[in-house]
CSV table of C-alpha atoms in Angstrom, one decimal:
chain,number,residue,atom,x,y,z
K,246,MET,CA,238.7,130.3,140.0
K,247,MET,CA,242.2,131.8,140.5
K,248,HIS,CA,243.9,133.7,137.6
K,249,VAL,CA,247.1,132.2,136.3
K,250,ALA,CA,249.9,134.2,134.9
K,251,LYS,CA,253.4,133.8,133.3
K,252,LEU,CA,256.2,135.6,134.4
K,253,ILE,CA,259.2,136.3,132.0
K,254,ASP,CA,262.4,137.4,133.9
K,255,THR,CA,264.2,138.8,130.7
K,256,THR,CA,267.4,139.2,133.1
K,257,LEU,CA,267.6,135.4,133.2
K,258,CYS,CA,267.0,134.6,129.6
K,259,ILE,CA,269.9,133.2,127.8
K,260,GLY,CA,268.4,133.0,124.3
K,261,CYS,CA,268.5,129.2,124.1
K,262,LYS,CA,265.2,128.9,122.6
K,263,ALA,CA,264.2,126.0,124.2
K,264,CYS,CA,260.8,127.6,124.8
K,265,GLU,CA,260.3,128.0,121.0
K,266,VAL,CA,261.1,124.2,120.5
K,267,ALA,CA,258.7,123.2,123.2
K,268,CYS,CA,255.9,125.5,122.1
K,269,GLN,CA,256.3,124.1,118.4
K,270,GLN,CA,256.4,120.5,119.7
K,271,TRP,CA,253.6,120.7,122.3
K,272,ASN,CA,251.1,122.5,119.9
K,273,ASP,CA,252.2,120.0,117.1
K,274,GLN,CA,253.2,122.7,114.7
K,275,GLU,CA,255.4,122.3,111.6
K,276,TYR,CA,258.4,124.3,111.6
K,277,THR,CA,258.8,126.1,108.3
K,278,LEU,CA,262.2,127.4,107.4
K,279,GLY,CA,262.1,131.2,107.8
K,280,THR,CA,264.4,133.9,106.5
K,281,PHE,CA,268.0,134.1,107.6
K,282,ASP,CA,268.6,137.8,107.9
K,283,GLY,CA,271.8,137.6,109.8
K,284,SER,CA,270.3,137.6,113.3
K,285,TYR,CA,270.3,134.8,116.0
K,286,GLN,CA,266.7,135.1,116.1
K,287,THR,CA,264.8,132.0,114.7
K,288,MET,CA,262.4,134.0,112.4
K,289,PRO,CA,261.9,138.0,111.8
K,290,ASP,CA,258.3,137.7,113.2
K,291,LEU,CA,255.5,135.5,114.6
K,292,ALA,CA,253.6,133.3,112.2
K,293,PRO,CA,250.2,131.4,112.3
K,294,ASN,CA,252.2,128.2,113.2
K,295,PHE,CA,254.7,130.0,115.2
K,296,TRP,CA,253.5,131.5,118.5
K,297,ASN,CA,256.5,132.2,120.7
K,298,LEU,CA,259.6,134.1,119.4
K,299,ILE,CA,262.5,135.0,121.4
K,300,LYS,CA,263.5,138.4,120.0
K,301,PHE,CA,267.2,139.0,119.9
K,302,ASN,CA,267.0,142.8,120.2
K,303,GLU,CA,270.3,144.3,119.4
K,304,TYR,CA,271.2,147.3,121.8
K,305,GLU,CA,274.2,149.4,122.1
K,306,ARG,CA,275.5,151.1,125.2
K,307,ASP,CA,278.8,152.8,125.9
K,308,GLY,CA,279.9,151.5,122.5
K,309,LYS,CA,279.2,147.8,123.4
K,310,LEU,CA,276.7,145.8,121.8
K,311,SER,CA,274.4,143.6,123.9
K,312,TRP,CA,271.3,141.5,123.2
K,313,LEU,CA,268.1,142.3,125.1
K,314,MET,CA,266.3,139.0,124.6
K,315,ALA,CA,262.4,139.1,125.1
K,316,LYS,CA,259.9,136.4,124.7
K,317,TYR,CA,257.3,137.6,122.1
K,318,GLN,CA,253.9,136.1,122.4
K,319,CYS,CA,250.3,136.9,123.3
K,320,MET,CA,250.0,138.8,126.4
K,321,HIS,CA,246.7,137.6,127.6
K,322,CYS,CA,245.4,140.9,128.5
K,323,VAL,CA,242.8,141.4,131.3
K,324,ALA,CA,240.9,143.6,128.9
K,325,PRO,CA,241.8,142.2,125.3
K,326,GLY,CA,241.6,144.4,122.2
K,327,CYS,CA,241.3,141.3,120.1
K,328,LEU,CA,238.1,140.3,122.1
K,329,LYS,CA,236.5,143.8,121.8
K,330,ALA,CA,237.3,143.8,118.1
K,331,CYS,CA,236.0,140.0,117.4
K,332,PRO,CA,232.6,139.9,115.6
K,333,ALA,CA,232.2,136.1,115.9
K,334,PRO,CA,230.6,135.0,119.1
K,335,GLY,CA,232.8,132.3,120.8
K,336,ALA,CA,235.8,132.7,118.5
K,337,ILE,CA,237.8,134.5,121.3
K,338,VAL,CA,237.0,133.6,124.7
K,339,THR,CA,238.4,134.6,128.2
K,340,LEU,CA,238.9,131.5,130.2
K,341,ALA,CA,237.9,131.3,133.8
K,342,ASN,CA,241.7,131.3,134.8
K,343,GLY,CA,242.0,134.8,133.2
K,344,THR,CA,243.8,133.7,129.9
K,345,VAL,CA,242.6,134.5,126.5
K,346,ASP,CA,242.0,131.6,124.0
K,347,PHE,CA,241.1,131.5,120.3
K,348,ALA,CA,238.4,128.9,119.3
K,349,GLN,CA,239.4,128.4,115.7
K,350,GLU,CA,236.1,126.4,115.0
K,351,ASN,CA,234.2,129.6,115.7
K,352,CYS,CA,236.8,132.1,113.9
K,353,ILE,CA,235.7,133.4,110.5
K,354,GLY,CA,238.9,134.9,109.6
K,355,CYS,CA,238.0,138.5,109.3
K,356,GLY,CA,241.2,139.6,111.2
K,357,TYR,CA,239.6,142.1,113.2
K,358,CYS,CA,241.4,140.9,116.2
K,359,ILE,CA,244.8,141.8,114.4
K,360,THR,CA,243.5,145.4,114.5
K,361,GLY,CA,242.4,145.3,118.1
K,362,CYS,CA,245.6,143.9,119.4
K,363,PRO,CA,248.1,146.6,120.6
K,364,PHE,CA,250.8,144.0,120.8
K,365,ASP,CA,250.6,143.0,117.2
K,366,VAL,CA,250.3,139.1,118.0
K,367,PRO,CA,247.3,137.4,116.2
K,368,ARG,CA,248.4,135.9,112.8
K,369,LEU,CA,246.0,135.0,110.2
K,370,SER,CA,246.7,131.9,108.2
K,371,ASN,CA,246.4,131.9,104.4
K,372,THR,CA,245.5,128.4,104.0
K,373,THR,CA,242.9,128.0,107.0
K,374,LYS,CA,241.6,131.5,106.9
K,375,LYS,CA,241.9,131.4,110.7
K,376,VAL,CA,243.8,133.4,113.1
K,377,TYR,CA,246.2,131.8,115.6
K,378,LYS,CA,248.3,132.8,118.7
K,379,CYS,CA,249.6,131.3,121.9
K,380,SER,CA,246.9,129.8,124.1
K,381,LEU,CA,249.1,129.8,127.2
K,382,CYS,CA,248.8,126.0,126.5
K,383,SER,CA,245.1,125.9,127.5
K,384,ASP,CA,244.9,122.3,127.0
K,385,ARG,CA,247.9,122.0,129.7
K,386,THR,CA,246.6,124.5,132.2
K,387,ALA,CA,243.0,123.0,132.0
K,388,VAL,CA,244.6,119.9,133.6
K,389,GLY,CA,246.8,121.7,136.1
K,390,LEU,CA,250.1,121.5,134.1
K,391,GLU,CA,252.3,124.6,133.4
K,392,PRO,CA,252.6,125.7,129.8
K,393,ALA,CA,255.2,123.8,127.7
K,394,CYS,CA,257.5,126.7,127.5
K,395,ILE,CA,257.8,127.0,131.1
K,396,LYS,CA,258.2,123.3,131.7
K,397,THR,CA,261.3,123.5,129.4
K,398,CYS,CA,263.0,126.7,130.5
K,399,PRO,CA,266.2,125.7,131.9
K,400,THR,CA,267.1,129.1,133.8
K,401,ASN,CA,263.9,129.7,135.4
K,402,CYS,CA,263.6,132.8,133.5
K,403,LEU,CA,260.0,131.6,132.9
K,404,THR,CA,257.6,130.8,135.7
K,405,PHE,CA,253.9,130.2,136.0
K,406,GLY,CA,251.6,130.3,138.9
K,407,GLU,CA,248.8,132.2,140.6
K,408,ARG,CA,248.7,135.8,138.9
K,409,ASP,CA,248.7,137.9,142.3
K,410,ALA,CA,251.6,135.8,143.9
K,411,LEU,CA,253.6,136.0,140.7
K,412,LEU,CA,253.0,139.7,140.2
K,413,HIS,CA,254.3,140.1,143.9
K,414,GLY,CA,257.4,138.0,143.1
K,415,ALA,CA,258.1,140.2,139.9
K,416,GLU,CA,258.1,143.2,142.0
K,417,ALA,CA,260.3,141.6,144.5
K,418,ARG,CA,262.7,140.6,141.8
K,419,ALA,CA,262.6,144.1,140.1
K,420,GLN,CA,263.3,145.5,143.6
K,421,GLU,CA,266.5,143.2,143.9
K,422,LEU,CA,267.7,144.3,140.4
K,423,ARG,CA,267.3,147.9,141.5
K,424,ALA,CA,269.4,147.1,144.7
K,425,ASP,CA,271.9,145.4,142.3
K,426,GLY,CA,272.4,148.7,140.4
K,427,HIS,CA,269.8,148.5,137.6
K,428,ALA,CA,268.2,151.7,138.7
K,429,GLU,CA,265.3,151.4,136.1
K,430,ALA,CA,264.4,147.8,136.6
K,431,GLY,CA,260.7,147.2,137.0
K,432,VAL,CA,257.6,145.1,135.9
K,433,TYR,CA,256.0,145.4,132.4
K,434,ASN,CA,252.3,144.8,133.2
K,435,PRO,CA,250.6,147.7,131.2
K,436,ALA,CA,247.6,149.3,132.8
K,437,GLY,CA,246.3,150.3,129.3
K,438,VAL,CA,244.8,146.7,128.8
K,439,GLY,CA,243.9,146.4,132.2
K,440,GLY,CA,247.1,144.4,133.1
K,441,THR,CA,248.1,141.1,131.4
K,442,HIS,CA,248.5,137.5,132.3
K,443,VAL,CA,252.0,137.5,131.0
K,444,PHE,CA,254.4,140.0,132.4
K,445,TYR,CA,258.0,140.9,132.3
K,446,VAL,CA,260.7,141.9,134.6
K,447,LEU,CA,262.7,144.2,132.6
K,448,ALA,CA,266.2,145.6,133.7
K,449,ASN,CA,265.1,148.8,132.0
K,450,ALA,CA,261.5,149.2,132.5
K,451,ALA,CA,261.5,152.8,131.4
K,452,ARG,CA,262.3,151.8,127.8
K,453,PRO,CA,260.3,148.8,126.9
K,454,GLU,CA,260.7,149.7,123.4
K,455,ASP,CA,264.3,148.3,123.6
K,456,TYR,CA,262.8,145.0,124.2
K,457,GLY,CA,260.4,145.3,121.3
K,458,LEU,CA,257.5,146.0,123.6
K,459,PRO,CA,255.2,148.8,123.1
K,460,LYS,CA,255.4,151.6,125.7
K,461,ASP,CA,251.8,152.2,127.2
K,462,PRO,CA,249.7,149.9,125.0
K,463,SER,CA,246.2,150.0,125.0
K,464,VAL,CA,243.0,149.1,122.9
K,465,PRO,CA,243.3,151.6,119.9
K,466,TRP,CA,240.9,154.4,120.4
K,467,THR,CA,239.5,153.8,117.0
K,468,VAL,CA,238.5,150.3,118.1
K,469,ARG,CA,237.0,151.6,121.3
K,470,LEU,CA,234.9,154.3,119.5
K,471,TRP,CA,233.8,151.7,116.8
K,472,LYS,CA,232.7,149.2,119.4
K,473,GLY,CA,231.2,152.1,121.6
K,474,PRO,CA,229.6,155.3,120.5
K,475,VAL,CA,229.7,154.3,116.9
K,476,LYS,CA,227.6,151.3,117.7
K,477,TRP,CA,225.0,153.2,119.5
K,478,LEU,CA,224.8,155.7,116.7
K,479,GLY,CA,224.2,152.8,114.2
K,480,THR,CA,221.6,151.2,116.6
K,481,MET,CA,219.8,154.7,116.7
K,482,VAL,CA,219.8,155.1,113.0
K,483,LEU,CA,218.8,151.5,112.3
K,484,VAL,CA,216.0,151.4,114.9
K,485,GLY,CA,215.2,154.8,114.6
K,486,GLY,CA,214.9,154.6,110.9
K,487,ILE,CA,212.7,151.7,111.0
K,488,LEU,CA,210.3,152.9,113.7
K,489,GLY,CA,210.6,156.3,112.6
K,490,THR,CA,209.4,155.8,109.0
K,491,PHE,CA,206.7,153.4,110.3
K,492,PHE,CA,205.2,156.0,112.6
K,493,HIS,CA,205.6,158.7,110.1
K,494,TYR,CA,203.4,156.5,108.0
K,495,VAL,CA,201.0,156.3,110.8
K,496,ARG,CA,200.8,159.8,111.4
K,497,TYR,CA,200.9,161.3,107.8
K,498,GLY,CA,199.9,158.4,105.6
K,499,PRO,CA,200.8,158.0,101.9
K,500,LYS,CA,201.3,160.8,99.5
K,501,GLU,CA,198.2,160.3,97.2
K,502,ALA,CA,198.5,161.6,93.5
K,503,HIS,CA,195.7,163.8,92.2
K,504,ASP,CA,194.0,163.3,88.9
K,505,VAL,CA,195.0,165.3,86.0
K,506,GLU,CA,192.2,167.2,84.1
K,507,GLY,CA,191.4,165.9,80.8
K,508,ASP,CA,193.0,162.5,81.4
H,280,MET,CA,191.2,158.8,78.7
H,281,SER,CA,189.4,158.4,81.8
H,282,LYS,CA,187.9,155.2,80.4
H,283,GLY,CA,189.6,152.0,79.4
H,284,THR,CA,193.4,151.6,79.9
H,285,GLU,CA,195.1,154.6,81.8
H,286,ARG,CA,197.7,156.6,79.9
H,287,ARG,CA,201.1,155.5,80.8
H,288,ILE,CA,204.0,157.8,81.1
H,289,ALA,CA,207.4,156.4,80.9
H,290,ARG,CA,209.5,156.9,84.0
H,291,PHE,CA,212.4,154.7,84.0
H,292,SER,CA,214.0,153.0,81.1
H,293,VAL,CA,214.8,149.1,81.2
H,294,THR,CA,218.4,150.1,81.6
H,295,GLU,CA,217.9,152.4,84.3
H,296,ARG,CA,215.6,149.9,86.0
H,297,THR,CA,218.2,147.0,85.7
H,298,ILE,CA,221.0,149.1,87.1
H,299,HIS,CA,218.8,150.1,89.9
H,300,TRP,CA,217.7,146.6,90.9
H,301,MET,CA,221.2,145.2,90.6
H,302,ALA,CA,222.5,147.9,92.9
H,303,ALA,CA,219.6,147.1,95.4
H,304,ILE,CA,220.3,143.4,95.4
H,305,CYS,CA,224.0,144.0,95.9
H,306,PHE,CA,223.3,146.6,98.4
H,307,LEU,CA,220.8,144.3,100.5
H,308,TYR,CA,223.4,141.3,100.5
H,309,ALA,CA,226.3,143.7,101.5
H,310,ALA,CA,224.2,145.5,104.2
H,311,LEU,CA,222.9,142.4,105.7
H,312,THR,CA,226.2,140.5,105.8
H,313,GLY,CA,227.7,143.6,107.1
H,314,LEU,CA,225.3,144.0,109.9
H,315,ALA,CA,226.0,140.4,110.7
H,316,LEU,CA,229.6,141.2,111.4
H,317,TRP,CA,228.8,144.7,112.9
H,318,SER,CA,227.0,143.2,116.2
H,319,HIS,CA,226.8,140.1,118.1
H,320,LYS,CA,223.1,140.7,118.4
H,321,LEU,CA,222.9,140.4,114.5
H,322,TYR,CA,225.2,137.6,114.4
H,323,TRP,CA,222.1,135.3,113.5
H,324,LEU,CA,222.0,137.0,110.1
H,325,ALA,CA,225.3,135.2,109.4
H,326,TRP,CA,223.7,131.9,110.2
H,327,VAL,CA,220.9,132.8,107.8
H,328,LEU,CA,223.2,133.8,105.0
H,329,GLY,CA,225.5,130.7,105.1
H,330,GLY,CA,227.7,131.0,108.2
H,331,GLY,CA,230.2,133.4,109.5
H,332,SER,CA,233.1,132.1,107.3
H,333,THR,CA,230.9,132.4,104.2
H,334,VAL,CA,229.8,135.9,105.1
H,335,ARG,CA,233.4,137.1,105.7
H,336,GLY,CA,234.3,135.7,102.5
H,337,LEU,CA,231.4,137.1,100.3
H,338,HIS,CA,230.8,140.3,101.9
H,339,PRO,CA,233.7,142.0,100.3
H,340,TRP,CA,232.5,140.5,96.9
H,341,GLY,CA,229.1,141.9,97.4
H,342,GLY,CA,230.4,145.3,98.3
H,343,THR,CA,232.7,145.3,95.4
H,344,PHE,CA,229.9,144.4,93.0
H,345,PHE,CA,227.6,147.0,94.6
H,346,ALA,CA,230.4,149.7,93.9
H,347,LEU,CA,230.7,148.5,90.5
H,348,VAL,CA,227.0,148.7,89.7
H,349,LEU,CA,226.8,152.1,91.4
H,350,GLY,CA,229.6,153.3,89.1
H,351,PHE,CA,227.1,152.5,86.2
H,352,MET,CA,224.3,154.1,88.0
H,353,PHE,CA,226.7,157.3,88.6
H,354,ARG,CA,227.4,157.6,84.7
H,355,GLN,CA,223.6,157.2,84.0
H,356,TRP,CA,222.2,159.7,86.5
H,357,ALA,CA,225.1,162.1,87.6
H,358,SER,CA,224.3,164.6,84.9
H,359,GLN,CA,220.5,164.7,86.2
H,360,MET,CA,221.3,165.0,89.9
H,361,GLY,CA,222.9,168.5,90.0
H,362,LEU,CA,221.2,170.5,92.8
H,363,ASP,CA,219.9,173.9,91.5
H,364,SER,CA,218.5,176.8,93.2
H,365,GLU,CA,214.9,175.5,93.3
H,366,ASP,CA,216.1,172.1,94.6
H,367,LYS,CA,217.9,174.0,97.4
H,368,ALA,CA,214.7,176.0,98.2
H,369,TRP,CA,212.8,172.6,98.2
H,370,LEU,CA,215.3,171.1,100.8
H,371,ARG,CA,215.0,174.0,103.0
H,372,HIS,CA,211.4,173.4,103.3
H,373,ALA,CA,211.7,169.7,103.3
H,374,TYR,CA,209.8,169.5,106.6
H,375,ARG,CA,206.7,170.5,104.7
H,376,TYR,CA,207.2,167.8,102.1
H,377,ALA,CA,207.5,165.4,105.1
H,378,THR,CA,204.5,166.6,106.6
H,379,ASN,CA,202.4,166.4,103.6
H,380,GLU,CA,201.9,170.2,103.4
H,381,GLU,CA,203.4,170.8,100.1
H,382,GLU,CA,201.7,174.3,98.9
H,383,GLY,CA,204.3,176.8,98.0
H,384,LEU,CA,207.1,174.3,97.6
H,385,PRO,CA,209.1,174.7,94.3
H,386,GLU,CA,208.0,172.5,91.5
H,387,VAL,CA,209.8,169.3,91.3
H,388,ALA,CA,211.4,168.1,87.9
H,389,ARG,CA,212.3,164.5,87.2
H,390,PHE,CA,214.1,164.1,90.6
H,391,ASN,CA,213.4,166.2,94.0
H,392,GLY,CA,215.9,167.5,96.2
H,393,GLY,CA,215.8,164.5,98.4
H,394,GLN,CA,216.3,162.0,95.8
H,395,LYS,CA,219.3,164.1,94.5
H,396,MET,CA,220.7,164.3,98.0
H,397,LEU,CA,220.4,160.4,98.3
H,398,PHE,CA,222.3,159.8,95.1
H,399,TRP,CA,225.0,162.0,96.3
H,400,LEU,CA,225.0,160.4,99.8
H,401,GLN,CA,225.2,157.0,98.2
H,402,SER,CA,227.9,157.9,95.8
H,403,GLY,CA,230.0,159.4,98.5
H,404,SER,CA,229.6,156.7,101.0
H,405,THR,CA,230.1,153.8,98.5
H,406,LEU,CA,233.4,155.5,97.6
H,407,VAL,CA,234.3,155.5,101.3
H,408,LEU,CA,233.0,152.1,101.9
H,409,LEU,CA,235.1,150.6,99.0
H,410,ALA,CA,238.2,152.4,100.0
H,411,SER,CA,238.0,151.3,103.6
H,412,GLY,CA,236.6,147.9,102.7
H,413,LEU,CA,239.7,147.3,100.6
H,414,VAL,CA,241.8,147.8,103.6
H,415,LEU,CA,239.8,145.5,105.6
H,416,TRP,CA,239.7,142.8,103.0
H,417,TRP,CA,243.3,142.0,103.7
H,418,PRO,CA,244.1,142.8,107.3
H,419,GLU,CA,247.3,140.9,107.4
H,420,LEU,CA,248.9,143.1,104.6
H,421,MET,CA,247.6,146.5,105.3
H,422,PRO,CA,249.7,149.2,107.5
H,423,ARG,CA,248.3,149.3,110.9
H,424,THR,CA,247.2,152.9,110.6
H,425,LEU,CA,245.1,152.3,107.8
H,426,LEU,CA,243.5,149.3,109.6
H,427,LEU,CA,242.8,151.5,112.5
H,428,ALA,CA,241.3,154.3,110.4
H,429,ALA,CA,239.2,151.8,108.3
H,430,VAL,CA,237.7,149.9,111.4
H,431,LEU,CA,235.9,153.3,112.1
H,432,ILE,CA,235.4,154.8,108.8
H,433,HIS,CA,233.9,151.5,107.3
H,434,PRO,CA,230.9,151.3,110.0
H,435,LEU,CA,230.4,155.2,110.0
H,436,ALA,CA,230.0,155.3,106.1
H,437,ALA,CA,227.7,152.2,106.3
H,438,ILE,CA,225.3,153.8,108.9
H,439,ALA,CA,225.0,156.8,106.6
H,440,SER,CA,224.3,154.7,103.6
H,441,ILE,CA,221.8,152.2,105.5
H,442,GLY,CA,220.1,155.1,107.0
H,443,GLY,CA,219.6,156.9,103.7
H,444,ILE,CA,218.3,153.5,102.2
H,445,ILE,CA,215.7,153.1,105.0
H,446,LEU,CA,214.3,156.2,104.1
H,447,HIS,CA,214.6,155.7,100.2
H,448,ILE,CA,212.9,152.3,100.6
H,449,TYR,CA,210.0,153.9,102.8
H,450,MET,CA,209.6,156.6,100.2
H,451,GLY,CA,209.7,154.5,97.1
H,452,THR,CA,207.1,152.1,98.7
H,453,ALA,CA,204.6,153.0,101.3
H,454,ALA,CA,204.9,156.7,101.4
H,455,VAL,CA,204.5,157.5,97.7
H,456,PRO,CA,202.1,154.9,96.2
H,457,GLY,CA,203.0,154.5,92.5
H,458,ALA,CA,206.7,155.2,92.8
H,459,PHE,CA,207.5,151.5,93.2
H,460,ARG,CA,205.5,150.5,89.9
H,461,GLY,CA,207.5,153.4,88.1
H,462,MET,CA,210.9,151.7,89.2
H,463,ILE,CA,209.5,148.0,88.5
H,464,HIS,CA,207.4,148.3,85.3
H,465,GLY,CA,208.8,151.6,84.1
H,466,TRP,CA,205.7,153.8,84.0
H,467,VAL,CA,203.5,155.9,86.1
H,468,SER,CA,200.1,157.6,85.7
H,469,PRO,CA,199.8,161.1,84.5
H,470,GLY,CA,198.3,162.0,87.8
H,471,TRP,CA,201.3,160.6,89.6
H,472,ALA,CA,203.6,162.5,87.3
H,473,ALA,CA,201.8,165.6,87.9
H,474,SER,CA,201.6,165.5,91.5
H,475,HIS,CA,205.1,164.3,92.3
H,476,HIS,CA,207.1,165.7,89.3
H,477,PRO,CA,205.0,168.6,87.7
H,478,LYS,CA,208.0,170.2,85.8
H,479,TRP,CA,209.1,166.9,84.5
H,480,TYR,CA,205.5,166.0,83.5
H,481,ARG,CA,204.7,169.2,81.6
H,482,ALA,CA,208.1,168.7,79.6
H,483,LYS,CA,207.0,165.3,78.7
């Protein structure tokens, strides 16, 4: 099956937040009034019932303030850190179309995915004790529909399609921007997580931090060590310990006590 | 005394045994639920123990109780677990103990060097498991750096701890007949005491 992807062309985002509304509406999520902290941003951070947030990153250049608006959501990594860290089989799945979905019925609420995710996306609900994030509208893509946010985007900042073709389009757009004077324009599709199924066109790809995106994200090394060599070590100790003591017994037998004189 | 009931030598008091077995039960629960969450191949343990969410919910409590009981165990035994020069000599020749060629090994008092090492291993690893476990208990509230350290440190300490306990269970049951009775009923035979803990036996 072909892999799908979402392209976010940040240069076309007008901050209308229609995608936030569409996400809440399609996924049937109640909006709980957030904190007002003097920003145009809907709320400070993602929440278990809020999976798609337009970040109004304030950015100052040559004494002028501008917004670098960036959609903040699950990146649907090719090699997801959340999946690597998850202990519950079937709670995090990679679908045939390449997207990453959380199956809450199998989730045990340990929150290891939070540690595994280099983008800080999964959110643990205090009421259900399950984690939630953008599913890329798996219930829509399964029947050939585009995700709700893309359906609603009025500026074509968001596009959905076959991953390779979309990546191609993103590169072409970045080239266009470079020709237009944005020398640092480029595509954000970080290799550290094997690439993503959500990628960005950034006017300044050299500084993704300005958009609230991590520079060179990858699955944390402690998570890789934990799920790699430490796991082998543990298996060795467990299996080696059980077999080792058994065969020690076979070879050397029990330590018999001798009798005491006079007793 | 060779006829009739065998002379009994008190090995462990009721308090010592109660604390030991409370620790054992908590350890077993924490270890089995921990192993269930550690590998997909051992996730069947989660089903046996009430399902994944139950295991995730109760593993931290099992661990906390274990740490609490181990605190009592520490208070009860720490003063007897200091390694003296004879223990160190004993440990240097532990392979001779392991291969049942014990001639020339320093005489052992109430606890041998291996038992003392186990005590300190469990005390240390429990402290580490408790600290890292508290971090993993509330991932949504913890700083990321602490979480990243805890996911690595928690299993490492658990591996050390479980490895030590596998040896401990083997030594306390199959390898040294009579030891288990000492921890269950509280007494051992004179021969057992004289063979395995001669210095302690003579002091009795």
